[in-house]
Structure formats: structure tokens, C-alpha cells
PDB file of C-alpha atoms and ligand atoms in Angstrom:
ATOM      1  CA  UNK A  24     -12.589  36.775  27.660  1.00  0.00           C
ATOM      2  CA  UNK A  25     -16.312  36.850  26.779  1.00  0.00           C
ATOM      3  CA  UNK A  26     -17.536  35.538  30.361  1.00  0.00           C
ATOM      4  CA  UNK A  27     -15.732  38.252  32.013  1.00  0.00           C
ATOM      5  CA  UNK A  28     -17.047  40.602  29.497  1.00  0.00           C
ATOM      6  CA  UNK A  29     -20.831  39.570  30.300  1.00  0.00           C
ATOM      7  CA  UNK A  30     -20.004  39.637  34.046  1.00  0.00           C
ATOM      8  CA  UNK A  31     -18.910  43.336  34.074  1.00  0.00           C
ATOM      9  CA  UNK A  32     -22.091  43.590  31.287  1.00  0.00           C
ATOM     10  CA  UNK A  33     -24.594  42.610  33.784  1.00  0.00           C
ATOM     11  CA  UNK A  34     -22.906  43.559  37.287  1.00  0.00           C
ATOM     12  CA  UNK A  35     -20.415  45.855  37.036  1.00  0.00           C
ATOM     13  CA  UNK A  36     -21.206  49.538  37.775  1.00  0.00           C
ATOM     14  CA  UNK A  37     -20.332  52.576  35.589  1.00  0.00           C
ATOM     15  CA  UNK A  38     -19.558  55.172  38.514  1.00  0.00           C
ATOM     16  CA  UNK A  39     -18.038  58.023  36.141  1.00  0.00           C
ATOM     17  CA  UNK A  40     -16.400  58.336  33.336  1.00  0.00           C
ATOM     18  CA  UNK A  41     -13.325  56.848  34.774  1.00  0.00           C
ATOM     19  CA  UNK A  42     -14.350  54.460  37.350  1.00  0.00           C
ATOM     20  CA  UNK A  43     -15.989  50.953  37.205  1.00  0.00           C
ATOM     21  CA  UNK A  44     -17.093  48.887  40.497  1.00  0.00           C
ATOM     22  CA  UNK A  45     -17.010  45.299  40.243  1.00  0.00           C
ATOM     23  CA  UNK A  46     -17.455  44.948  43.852  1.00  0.00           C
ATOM     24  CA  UNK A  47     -19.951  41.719  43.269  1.00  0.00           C
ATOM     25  CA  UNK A  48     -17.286  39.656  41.852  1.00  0.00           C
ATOM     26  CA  UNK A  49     -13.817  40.848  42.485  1.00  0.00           C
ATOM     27  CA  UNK A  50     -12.830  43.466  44.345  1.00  0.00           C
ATOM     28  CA  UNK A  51     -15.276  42.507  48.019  1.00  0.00           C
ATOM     29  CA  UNK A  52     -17.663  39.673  47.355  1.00  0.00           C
ATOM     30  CA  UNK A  53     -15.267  37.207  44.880  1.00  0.00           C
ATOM     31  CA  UNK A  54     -16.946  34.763  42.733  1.00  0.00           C
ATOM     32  CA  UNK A  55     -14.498  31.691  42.784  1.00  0.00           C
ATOM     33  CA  UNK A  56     -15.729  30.072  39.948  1.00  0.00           C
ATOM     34  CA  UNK A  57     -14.873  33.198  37.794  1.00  0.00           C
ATOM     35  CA  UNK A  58     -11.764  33.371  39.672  1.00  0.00           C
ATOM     36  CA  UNK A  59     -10.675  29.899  38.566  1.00  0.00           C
ATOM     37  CA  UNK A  60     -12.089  30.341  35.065  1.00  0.00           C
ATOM     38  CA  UNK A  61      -9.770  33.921  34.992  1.00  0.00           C
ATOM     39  CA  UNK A  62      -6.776  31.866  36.344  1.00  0.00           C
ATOM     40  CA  UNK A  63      -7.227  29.261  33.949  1.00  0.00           C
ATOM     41  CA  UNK A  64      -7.210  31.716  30.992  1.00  0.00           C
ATOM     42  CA  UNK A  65      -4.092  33.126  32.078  1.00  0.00           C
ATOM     43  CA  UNK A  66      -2.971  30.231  31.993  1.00  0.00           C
ATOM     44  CA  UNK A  67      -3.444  29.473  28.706  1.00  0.00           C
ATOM     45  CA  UNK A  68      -2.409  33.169  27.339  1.00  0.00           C
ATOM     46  CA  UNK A  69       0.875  32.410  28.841  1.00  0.00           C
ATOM     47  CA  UNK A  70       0.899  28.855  27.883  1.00  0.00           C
ATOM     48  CA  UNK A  71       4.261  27.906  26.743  1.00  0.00           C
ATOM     49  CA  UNK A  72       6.443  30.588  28.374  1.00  0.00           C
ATOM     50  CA  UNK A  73       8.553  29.776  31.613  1.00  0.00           C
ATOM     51  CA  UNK A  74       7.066  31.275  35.139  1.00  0.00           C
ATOM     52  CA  UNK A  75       8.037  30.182  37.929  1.00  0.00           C
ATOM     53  CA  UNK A  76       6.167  32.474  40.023  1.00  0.00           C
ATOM     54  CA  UNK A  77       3.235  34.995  40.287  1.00  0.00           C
ATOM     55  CA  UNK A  78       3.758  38.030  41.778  1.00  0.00           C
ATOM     56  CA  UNK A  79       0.874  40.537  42.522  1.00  0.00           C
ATOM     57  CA  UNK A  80       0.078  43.182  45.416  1.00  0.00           C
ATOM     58  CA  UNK A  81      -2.521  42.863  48.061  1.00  0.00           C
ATOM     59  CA  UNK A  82      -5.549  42.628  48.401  1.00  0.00           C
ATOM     60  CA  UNK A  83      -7.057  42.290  45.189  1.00  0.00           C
ATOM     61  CA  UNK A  84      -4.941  40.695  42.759  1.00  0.00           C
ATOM     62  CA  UNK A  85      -4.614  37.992  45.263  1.00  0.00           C
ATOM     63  CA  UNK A  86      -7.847  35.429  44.216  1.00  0.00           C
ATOM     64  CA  UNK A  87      -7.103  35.951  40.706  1.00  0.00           C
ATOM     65  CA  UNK A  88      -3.159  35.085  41.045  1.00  0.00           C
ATOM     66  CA  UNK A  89      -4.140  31.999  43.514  1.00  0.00           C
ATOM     67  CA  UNK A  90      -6.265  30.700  41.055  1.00  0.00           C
ATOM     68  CA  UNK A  91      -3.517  30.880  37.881  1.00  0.00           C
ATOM     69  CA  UNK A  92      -0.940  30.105  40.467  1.00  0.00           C
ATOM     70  CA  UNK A  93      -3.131  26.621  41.135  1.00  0.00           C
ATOM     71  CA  UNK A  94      -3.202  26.127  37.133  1.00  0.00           C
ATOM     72  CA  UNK A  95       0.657  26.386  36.822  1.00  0.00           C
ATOM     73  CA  UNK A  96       1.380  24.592  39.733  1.00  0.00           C
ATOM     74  CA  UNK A  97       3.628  27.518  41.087  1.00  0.00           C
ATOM     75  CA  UNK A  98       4.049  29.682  44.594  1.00  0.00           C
ATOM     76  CA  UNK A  99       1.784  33.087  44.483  1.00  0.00           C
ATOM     77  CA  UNK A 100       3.607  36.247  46.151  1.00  0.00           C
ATOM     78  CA  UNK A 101       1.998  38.798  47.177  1.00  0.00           C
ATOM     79  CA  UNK A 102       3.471  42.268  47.431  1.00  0.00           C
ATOM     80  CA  UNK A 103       2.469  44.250  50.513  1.00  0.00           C
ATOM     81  CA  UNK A 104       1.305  48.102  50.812  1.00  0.00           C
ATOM     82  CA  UNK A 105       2.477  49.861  53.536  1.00  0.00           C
ATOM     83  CA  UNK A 106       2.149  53.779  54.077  1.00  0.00           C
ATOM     84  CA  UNK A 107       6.054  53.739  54.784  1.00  0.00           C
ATOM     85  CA  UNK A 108       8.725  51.086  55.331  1.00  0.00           C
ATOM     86  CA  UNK A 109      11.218  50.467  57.599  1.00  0.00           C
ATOM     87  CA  UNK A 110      14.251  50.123  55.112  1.00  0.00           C
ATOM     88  CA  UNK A 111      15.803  46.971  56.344  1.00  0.00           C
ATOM     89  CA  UNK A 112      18.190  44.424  54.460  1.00  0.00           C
ATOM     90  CA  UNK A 113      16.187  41.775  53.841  1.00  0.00           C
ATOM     91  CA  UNK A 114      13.173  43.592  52.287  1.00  0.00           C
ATOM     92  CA  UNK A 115      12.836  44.788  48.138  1.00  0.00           C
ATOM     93  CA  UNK A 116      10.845  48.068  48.146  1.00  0.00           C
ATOM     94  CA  UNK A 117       9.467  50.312  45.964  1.00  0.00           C
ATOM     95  CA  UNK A 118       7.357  53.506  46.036  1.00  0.00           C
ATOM     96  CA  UNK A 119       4.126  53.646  43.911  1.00  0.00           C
ATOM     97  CA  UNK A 120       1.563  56.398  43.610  1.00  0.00           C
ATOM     98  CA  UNK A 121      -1.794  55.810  42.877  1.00  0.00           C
ATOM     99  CA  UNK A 122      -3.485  58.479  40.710  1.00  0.00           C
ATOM    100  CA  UNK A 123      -6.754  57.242  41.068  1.00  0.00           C
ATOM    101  CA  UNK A 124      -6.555  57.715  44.408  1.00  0.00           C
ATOM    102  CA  UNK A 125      -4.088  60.106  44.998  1.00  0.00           C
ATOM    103  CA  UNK A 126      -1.644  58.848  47.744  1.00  0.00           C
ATOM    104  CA  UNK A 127       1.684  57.041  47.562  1.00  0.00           C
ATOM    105  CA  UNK A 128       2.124  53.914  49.066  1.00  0.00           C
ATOM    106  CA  UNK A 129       5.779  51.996  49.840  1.00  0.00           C
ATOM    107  CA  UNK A 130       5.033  48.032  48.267  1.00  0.00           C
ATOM    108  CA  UNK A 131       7.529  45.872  49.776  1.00  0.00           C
ATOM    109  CA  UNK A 132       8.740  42.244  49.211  1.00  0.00           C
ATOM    110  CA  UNK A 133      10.749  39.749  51.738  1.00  0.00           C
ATOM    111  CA  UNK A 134      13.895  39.018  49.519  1.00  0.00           C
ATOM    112  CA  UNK A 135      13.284  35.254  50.274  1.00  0.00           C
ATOM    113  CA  UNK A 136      10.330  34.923  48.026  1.00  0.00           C
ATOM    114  CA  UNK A 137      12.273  36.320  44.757  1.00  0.00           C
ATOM    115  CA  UNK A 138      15.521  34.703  43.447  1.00  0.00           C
ATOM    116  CA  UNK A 139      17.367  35.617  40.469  1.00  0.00           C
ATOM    117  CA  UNK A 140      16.404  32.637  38.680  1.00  0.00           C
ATOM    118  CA  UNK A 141      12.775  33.313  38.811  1.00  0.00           C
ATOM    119  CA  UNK A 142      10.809  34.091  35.722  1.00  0.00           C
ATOM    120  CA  UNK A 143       7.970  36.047  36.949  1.00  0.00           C
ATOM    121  CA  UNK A 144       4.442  36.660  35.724  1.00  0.00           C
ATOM    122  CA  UNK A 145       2.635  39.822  37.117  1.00  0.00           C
ATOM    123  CA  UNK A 146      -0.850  39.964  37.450  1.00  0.00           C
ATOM    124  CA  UNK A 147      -3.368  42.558  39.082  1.00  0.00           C
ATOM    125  CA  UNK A 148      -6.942  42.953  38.810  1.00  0.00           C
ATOM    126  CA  UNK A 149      -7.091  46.918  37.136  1.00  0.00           C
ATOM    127  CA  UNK A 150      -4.465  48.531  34.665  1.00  0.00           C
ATOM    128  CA  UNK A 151      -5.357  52.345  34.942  1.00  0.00           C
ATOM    129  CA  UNK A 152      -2.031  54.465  35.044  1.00  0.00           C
ATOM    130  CA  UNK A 153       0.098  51.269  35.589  1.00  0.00           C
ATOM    131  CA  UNK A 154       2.112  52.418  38.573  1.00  0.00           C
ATOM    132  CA  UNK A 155       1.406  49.506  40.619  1.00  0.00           C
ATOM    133  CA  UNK A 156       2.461  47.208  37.835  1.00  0.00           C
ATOM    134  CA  UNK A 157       5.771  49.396  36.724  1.00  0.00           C
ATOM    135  CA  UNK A 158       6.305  48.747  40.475  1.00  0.00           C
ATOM    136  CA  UNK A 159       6.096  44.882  40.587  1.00  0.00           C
ATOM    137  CA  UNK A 160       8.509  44.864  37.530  1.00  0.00           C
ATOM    138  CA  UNK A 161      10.638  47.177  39.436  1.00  0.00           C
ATOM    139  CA  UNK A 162      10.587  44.652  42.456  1.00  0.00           C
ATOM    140  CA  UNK A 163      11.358  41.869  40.046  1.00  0.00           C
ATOM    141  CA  UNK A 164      14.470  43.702  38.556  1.00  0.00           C
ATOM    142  CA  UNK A 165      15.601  44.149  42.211  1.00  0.00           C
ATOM    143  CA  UNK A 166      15.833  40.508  42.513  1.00  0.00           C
ATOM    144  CA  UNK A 167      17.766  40.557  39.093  1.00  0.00           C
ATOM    145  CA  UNK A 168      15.008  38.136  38.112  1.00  0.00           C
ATOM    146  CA  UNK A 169      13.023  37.960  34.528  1.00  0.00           C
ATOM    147  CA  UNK A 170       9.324  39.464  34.074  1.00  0.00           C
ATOM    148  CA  UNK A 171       7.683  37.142  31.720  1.00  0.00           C
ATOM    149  CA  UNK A 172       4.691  38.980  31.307  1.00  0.00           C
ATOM    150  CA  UNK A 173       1.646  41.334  33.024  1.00  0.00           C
ATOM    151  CA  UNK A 174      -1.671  39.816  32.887  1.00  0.00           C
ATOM    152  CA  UNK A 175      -4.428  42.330  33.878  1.00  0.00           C
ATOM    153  CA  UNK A 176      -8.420  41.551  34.471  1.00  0.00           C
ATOM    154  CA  UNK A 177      -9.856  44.711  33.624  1.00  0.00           C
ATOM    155  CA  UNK A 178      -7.728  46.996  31.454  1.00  0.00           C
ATOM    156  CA  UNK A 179      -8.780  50.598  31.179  1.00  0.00           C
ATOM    157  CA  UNK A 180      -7.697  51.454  27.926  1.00  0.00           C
ATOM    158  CA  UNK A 181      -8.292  54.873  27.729  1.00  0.00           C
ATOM    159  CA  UNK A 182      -5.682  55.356  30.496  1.00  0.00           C
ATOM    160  CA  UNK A 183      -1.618  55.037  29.955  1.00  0.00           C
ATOM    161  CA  UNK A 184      -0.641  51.794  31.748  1.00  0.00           C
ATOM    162  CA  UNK A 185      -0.837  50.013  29.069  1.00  0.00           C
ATOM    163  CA  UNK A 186       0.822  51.717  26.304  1.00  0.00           C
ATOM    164  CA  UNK A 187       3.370  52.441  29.542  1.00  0.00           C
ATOM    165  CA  UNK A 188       4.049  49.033  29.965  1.00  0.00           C
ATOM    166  CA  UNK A 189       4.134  47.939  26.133  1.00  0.00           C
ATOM    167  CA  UNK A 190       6.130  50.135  25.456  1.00  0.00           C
ATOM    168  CA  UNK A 191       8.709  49.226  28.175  1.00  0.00           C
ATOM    169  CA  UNK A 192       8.980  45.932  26.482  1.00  0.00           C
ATOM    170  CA  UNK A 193       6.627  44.018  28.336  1.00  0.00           C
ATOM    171  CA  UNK A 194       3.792  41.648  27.129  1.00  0.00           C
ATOM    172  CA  UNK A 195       0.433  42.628  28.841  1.00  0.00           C
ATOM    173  CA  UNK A 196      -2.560  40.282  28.444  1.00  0.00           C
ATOM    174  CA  UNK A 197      -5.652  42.263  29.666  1.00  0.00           C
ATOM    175  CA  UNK A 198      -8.832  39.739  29.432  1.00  0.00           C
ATOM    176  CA  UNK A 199     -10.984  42.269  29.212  1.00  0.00           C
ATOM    177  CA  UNK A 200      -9.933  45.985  27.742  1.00  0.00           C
ATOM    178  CA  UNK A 201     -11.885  49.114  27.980  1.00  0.00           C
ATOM    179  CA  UNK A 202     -12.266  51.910  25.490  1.00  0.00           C
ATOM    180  CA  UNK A 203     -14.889  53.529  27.283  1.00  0.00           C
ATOM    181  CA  UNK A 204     -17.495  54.401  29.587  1.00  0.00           C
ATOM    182  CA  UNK A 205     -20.326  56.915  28.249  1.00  0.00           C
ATOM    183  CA  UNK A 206     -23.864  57.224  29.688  1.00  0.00           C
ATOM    184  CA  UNK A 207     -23.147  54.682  32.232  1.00  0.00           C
ATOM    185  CA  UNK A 208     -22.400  51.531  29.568  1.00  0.00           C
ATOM    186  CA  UNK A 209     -18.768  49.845  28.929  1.00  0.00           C
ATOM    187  CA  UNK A 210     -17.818  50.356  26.030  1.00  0.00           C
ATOM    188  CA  UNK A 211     -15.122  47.315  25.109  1.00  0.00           C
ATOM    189  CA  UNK A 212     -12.134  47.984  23.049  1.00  0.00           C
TER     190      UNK A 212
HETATM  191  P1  G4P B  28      -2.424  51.900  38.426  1.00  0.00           P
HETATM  192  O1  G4P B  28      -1.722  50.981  39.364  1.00  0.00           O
HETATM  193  O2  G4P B  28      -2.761  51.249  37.108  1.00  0.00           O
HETATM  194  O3  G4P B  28      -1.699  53.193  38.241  1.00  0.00           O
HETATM  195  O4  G4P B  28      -3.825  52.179  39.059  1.00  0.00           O
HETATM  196  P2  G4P B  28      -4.238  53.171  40.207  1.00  0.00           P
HETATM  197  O5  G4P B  28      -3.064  53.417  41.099  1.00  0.00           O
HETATM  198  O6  G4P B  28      -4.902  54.312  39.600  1.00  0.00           O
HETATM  199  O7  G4P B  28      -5.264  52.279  41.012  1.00  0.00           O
HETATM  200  C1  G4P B  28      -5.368  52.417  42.409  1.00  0.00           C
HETATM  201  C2  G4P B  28      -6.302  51.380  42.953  1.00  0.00           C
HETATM  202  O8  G4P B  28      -7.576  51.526  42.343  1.00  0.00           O
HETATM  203  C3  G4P B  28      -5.910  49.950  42.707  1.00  0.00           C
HETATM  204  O9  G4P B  28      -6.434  49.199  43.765  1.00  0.00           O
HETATM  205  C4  G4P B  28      -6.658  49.610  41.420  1.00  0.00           C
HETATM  206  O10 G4P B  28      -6.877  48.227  41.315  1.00  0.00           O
HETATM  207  C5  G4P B  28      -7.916  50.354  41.628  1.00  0.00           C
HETATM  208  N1  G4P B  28      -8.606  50.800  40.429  1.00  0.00           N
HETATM  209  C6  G4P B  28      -8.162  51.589  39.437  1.00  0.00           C
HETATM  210  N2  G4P B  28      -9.158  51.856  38.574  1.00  0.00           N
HETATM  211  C7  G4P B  28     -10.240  51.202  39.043  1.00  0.00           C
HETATM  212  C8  G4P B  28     -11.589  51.068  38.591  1.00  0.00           C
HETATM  213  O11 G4P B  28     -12.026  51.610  37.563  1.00  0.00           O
HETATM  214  N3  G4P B  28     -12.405  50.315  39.352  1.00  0.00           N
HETATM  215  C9  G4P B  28     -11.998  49.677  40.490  1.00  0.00           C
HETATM  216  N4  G4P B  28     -12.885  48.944  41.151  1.00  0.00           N
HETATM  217  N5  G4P B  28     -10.746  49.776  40.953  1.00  0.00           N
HETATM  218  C10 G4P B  28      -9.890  50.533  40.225  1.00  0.00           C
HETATM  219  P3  G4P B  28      -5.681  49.163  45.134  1.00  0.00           P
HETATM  220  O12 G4P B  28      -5.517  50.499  45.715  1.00  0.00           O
HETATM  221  O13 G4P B  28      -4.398  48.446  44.875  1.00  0.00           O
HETATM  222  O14 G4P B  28      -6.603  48.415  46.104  1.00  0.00           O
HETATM  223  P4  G4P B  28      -7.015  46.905  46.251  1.00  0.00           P
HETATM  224  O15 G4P B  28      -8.429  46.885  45.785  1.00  0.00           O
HETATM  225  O16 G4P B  28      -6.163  46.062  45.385  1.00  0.00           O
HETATM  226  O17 G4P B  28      -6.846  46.611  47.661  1.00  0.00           O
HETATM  227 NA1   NA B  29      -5.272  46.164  42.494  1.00  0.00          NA
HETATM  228 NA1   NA B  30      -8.328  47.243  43.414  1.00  0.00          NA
END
């Protein structure tokens, strides 16, 4: 997605050779109109396949799914982190660890938001290692409902979540995918 390409071009910030901050646009002050431009586009990847739902985890895969959710005309659910649950019946849980920043967090669903019959679309703002999305799907088999697809923002290519997740059988659509950062550019794949 070329916009979102120029975007992290001109504001996004190269803080090693693993880390990008895009803290002007997505992940503390949001830009709406990119948001709706980035839901749209998902949108239109996806075009043609059944979802009945987007599913992503809090707090910032939220704008981006609201704004696809508001192209497709369907319900946005949002995952919730929590350092540990209370394992009650009415709750899908899952544990995922976060490499990036080293600590484990449960992610937990209310049952009432997922039905079998629901054809889900994931979406979440990074794909580094891919726990957090190997997670959602995990949530979604829990419900014995279908993953349609992952759709990413920023991609890190040069880490394993996506070859983790392709290779599990799922379609990932990353609108904007990473091969590198050296001497404080990104490099796009
Ligand atoms: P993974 O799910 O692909 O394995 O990613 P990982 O655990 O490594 O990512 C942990 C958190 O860091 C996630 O946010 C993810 O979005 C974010 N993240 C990963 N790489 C980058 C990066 O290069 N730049 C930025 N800005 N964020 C990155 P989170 O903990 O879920 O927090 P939230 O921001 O969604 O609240
Ligand atoms: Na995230
Ligand atoms: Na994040």
C-alpha cells in the first residue's frame, strides 16, 4: 500500500535494527484518515471471501480493525491482555509471549462474541514473531470457528511470523512488508 509506505517513509522512526516507531500515526497519536484508507484496503484484499467478524487484541489493532470492520459492515472484537486470568467457563484464553518484549501475557475472549459459525478475519498492526496472531487463530479454533485470513499493517519480514503463519495454512495480507532496516532507512521487501 504505497500511502502507508510514504507514511512510515516520512514519519516513522528507525530505532534499531529491529524496531520501528510509528507512534505519529498508529500506535499513540492515530491518523483516522489513514486508518480508514488501511481499513478500506483490507477490505478490498479480502474482497470476495466470507467474514463475519474481525478479531484483533487491544490496544493497537483496534483503529485499524474499526475502520475495516465499518467497510464490511461487521462487529470488531477485541481480544484482551491480561497478566493472568481467572480461568472461568465463559471465557476462551490463550497464553502468548511476546519476544520483543519479553513477557507473557494471558489474551482472553468472552465466549459470547465467537460462535462456531463465524468466519473470522484477524488483523493487528505489527507481524514480528507472530505469537499474538498464532494466538487469535488459536482463540478462533476454540470457538470451532473458521480463520479466513490475517491482515497485518506493518510486516517485519525479516522476522518468522510470517513464514509461521503461511506456513500454517493461513493467508496473511501485510500492506506494507519489511526486509530491512540499515543505517536508520526501511528498506521495503
Ligand atoms: P508478535 O506478536 O508478532 O510475536 O510480536 P511481538 O510479540 O514481538 O510484539 C509485541 C508488541 O510489540 C506488540 O504490541 C507489537 O505490535 C509490537 N511490535 C513488534 N514489533 C514492533 C515494531 O517494530 N514497532 C512497534 N512500534 N511495535 C512493534 P503490543 O504489546 O500488543 O502492544 P499494543 O501497542 O498493541 O498495545
Ligand atoms: Na499489536
Ligand atoms: Na503495538
Amino acid at each position: 500500500m504505497e500511502l502507508l509506505k510514504k507514511r512510515i517513509q516520512s514519519d516513522g522512526l528507525v530505532l534499531n535494527d529491529s524496531l520501528l516507531k510509528v507512534d505519529s500515526f498508529l500506535n499513540q497519536q492515530i491518523d483516522p484518515d489513514l486508518m480508514l484508507k488501511i481499513g478500506e484496503e483490507f477490505a478490498h484484499r479480502f474482497q470476495g471471501e466470507q467474514i463475519t467478524k474481525i478479531l484483533t487484541i487491544e490496544s493497537s489493532g483496534i483503529a485499524v480493525s474499526v475502520m475495516a470492520g465499518l467497510v464490511l459492515k461487521i462487529p470488531v472484537v477485541f481480544a484482551r491482555k491480561k497478566k493472568s486470568v481467572t480461568i472461568t467457563e465463559d471465557v476462551y484464553y490463550t497464553k502468548v509471549y511476546s519476544f520483543t518484549k519479553q513477557e507473557s501475557n494471558d489474551i482472553i475472549v468472552s465466549k459470547q462474541f465467537l460462535q462456531k459459525d463465524d468466519h473470522v478475519l484477524i488483523i493487528d498492526d505489527f507481524l514480528a514473531n507472530g505469537e499474538a496472531a498464532a494466538g487469535l487463530a488459536e482463540i478462533v479454533h476454540q470457538a470451532n470457528a473458521k480463520v479466513t485470513g490475517i491482515g497485518i499493517v506493518i510486516e517485519k519480514s525479516f522476522q518468522p511470523g510470517a513464514k509461521k503463519l503461511m506456513d500454517a495454512g493461513y493467508r496473511v495480507e501485510s500492506l506494507a512488508r519489511i526486509a530491512s532496516f540499515s543505517n536508520g532507512q526501511v528498506i521495503f521487501l
